[in-house]
Short mmCIF file of C-alpha atoms in Angstrom, two decimals:
data_model
loop_
_atom_site.label_atom_id
_atom_site.label_comp_id
_atom_site.label_asym_id
_atom_site.label_seq_id
_atom_site.Cartn_x
_atom_site.Cartn_y
_atom_site.Cartn_z
CA MET I 1 146.17 51.79 13.83
CA LEU I 2 143.75 54.54 12.75
CA ALA I 3 140.81 52.53 14.02
CA MET I 4 142.44 52.12 17.43
CA THR I 5 143.16 55.85 17.62
CA ARG I 6 139.47 56.59 16.92
CA VAL I 7 138.38 54.15 19.65
CA VAL I 8 140.69 55.71 22.18
CA LEU I 9 139.63 59.21 21.20
CA ALA I 10 135.92 58.24 21.43
CA ALA I 11 136.49 56.72 24.88
CA MET I 12 138.18 59.94 26.04
CA ILE I 13 135.28 62.07 24.85
CA VAL I 14 132.76 59.81 26.59
CA ALA I 15 134.78 59.73 29.81
CA ALA I 16 135.60 63.45 29.94
CA PRO I 17 132.60 64.55 32.02
CA PHE I 18 133.48 61.95 34.67
CA ILE I 19 137.15 62.78 35.06
CA THR I 20 137.84 64.57 38.31
CA PRO I 21 140.43 67.36 38.33
CA ALA I 22 143.89 66.64 39.67
CA TYR I 23 144.88 68.51 42.79
CA ALA I 24 148.46 69.41 43.56
CA ASP I 25 150.07 69.10 46.98
CA ASN I 26 151.40 72.67 46.52
CA ALA I 27 149.64 75.71 45.07
CA ALA I 28 150.49 79.37 44.63
CA VAL I 29 148.52 82.62 44.56
CA LYS I 30 149.92 85.94 43.40
CA ILE I 31 148.43 89.28 44.54
CA SER I 32 149.19 92.14 42.21
CA ASN I 33 147.34 95.44 41.64
CA PHE I 34 144.58 94.34 44.05
CA THR I 35 143.84 91.21 42.03
CA PHE I 36 144.39 87.57 42.92
CA GLU I 37 145.70 85.04 40.38
CA PRO I 38 144.20 82.55 40.17
CA LYS I 39 140.87 84.16 41.15
CA GLU I 40 139.61 80.88 42.62
CA LEU I 41 141.58 77.93 43.95
CA HIS I 42 140.17 74.54 44.99
CA ILE I 43 142.58 72.44 47.07
CA LYS I 44 142.44 69.42 49.30
CA ALA I 45 143.12 69.64 53.03
CA GLY I 46 146.80 69.71 53.80
CA THR I 47 147.82 71.42 50.57
CA LYS I 48 150.55 74.08 51.06
CA VAL I 49 149.51 77.42 49.48
CA THR I 50 152.22 80.03 48.90
CA TRP I 51 150.99 83.64 48.79
CA THR I 52 153.04 86.29 47.04
CA ASN I 53 151.92 89.86 47.71
CA GLU I 54 153.26 92.28 45.11
CA ASP I 55 151.10 95.16 46.34
CA ASP I 56 152.30 97.97 48.65
CA ILE I 57 149.73 97.19 51.33
CA PRO I 58 149.04 93.96 53.30
CA HIS I 59 146.13 91.70 52.41
CA THR I 60 144.10 89.30 54.50
CA VAL I 61 143.10 85.82 53.34
CA VAL I 62 140.30 83.84 54.93
CA SER I 63 138.61 80.54 54.26
CA PRO I 64 134.91 79.76 54.78
CA PRO I 65 134.26 77.54 57.83
#
């Protein structure tokens, strides 16, 4: 059993650089005290992003073309 665990662990370490991140179908960004959390967000087309503005003034969000 220990040998099998070591093989699986070694395979995970070798494969780690090739694993692509998982993207959610929904994402959220919070604006508070003029900061955005998370600071950067990578999403696929069609993902719904919910923005929550906790500041007293409105903010504008744009995406590069």
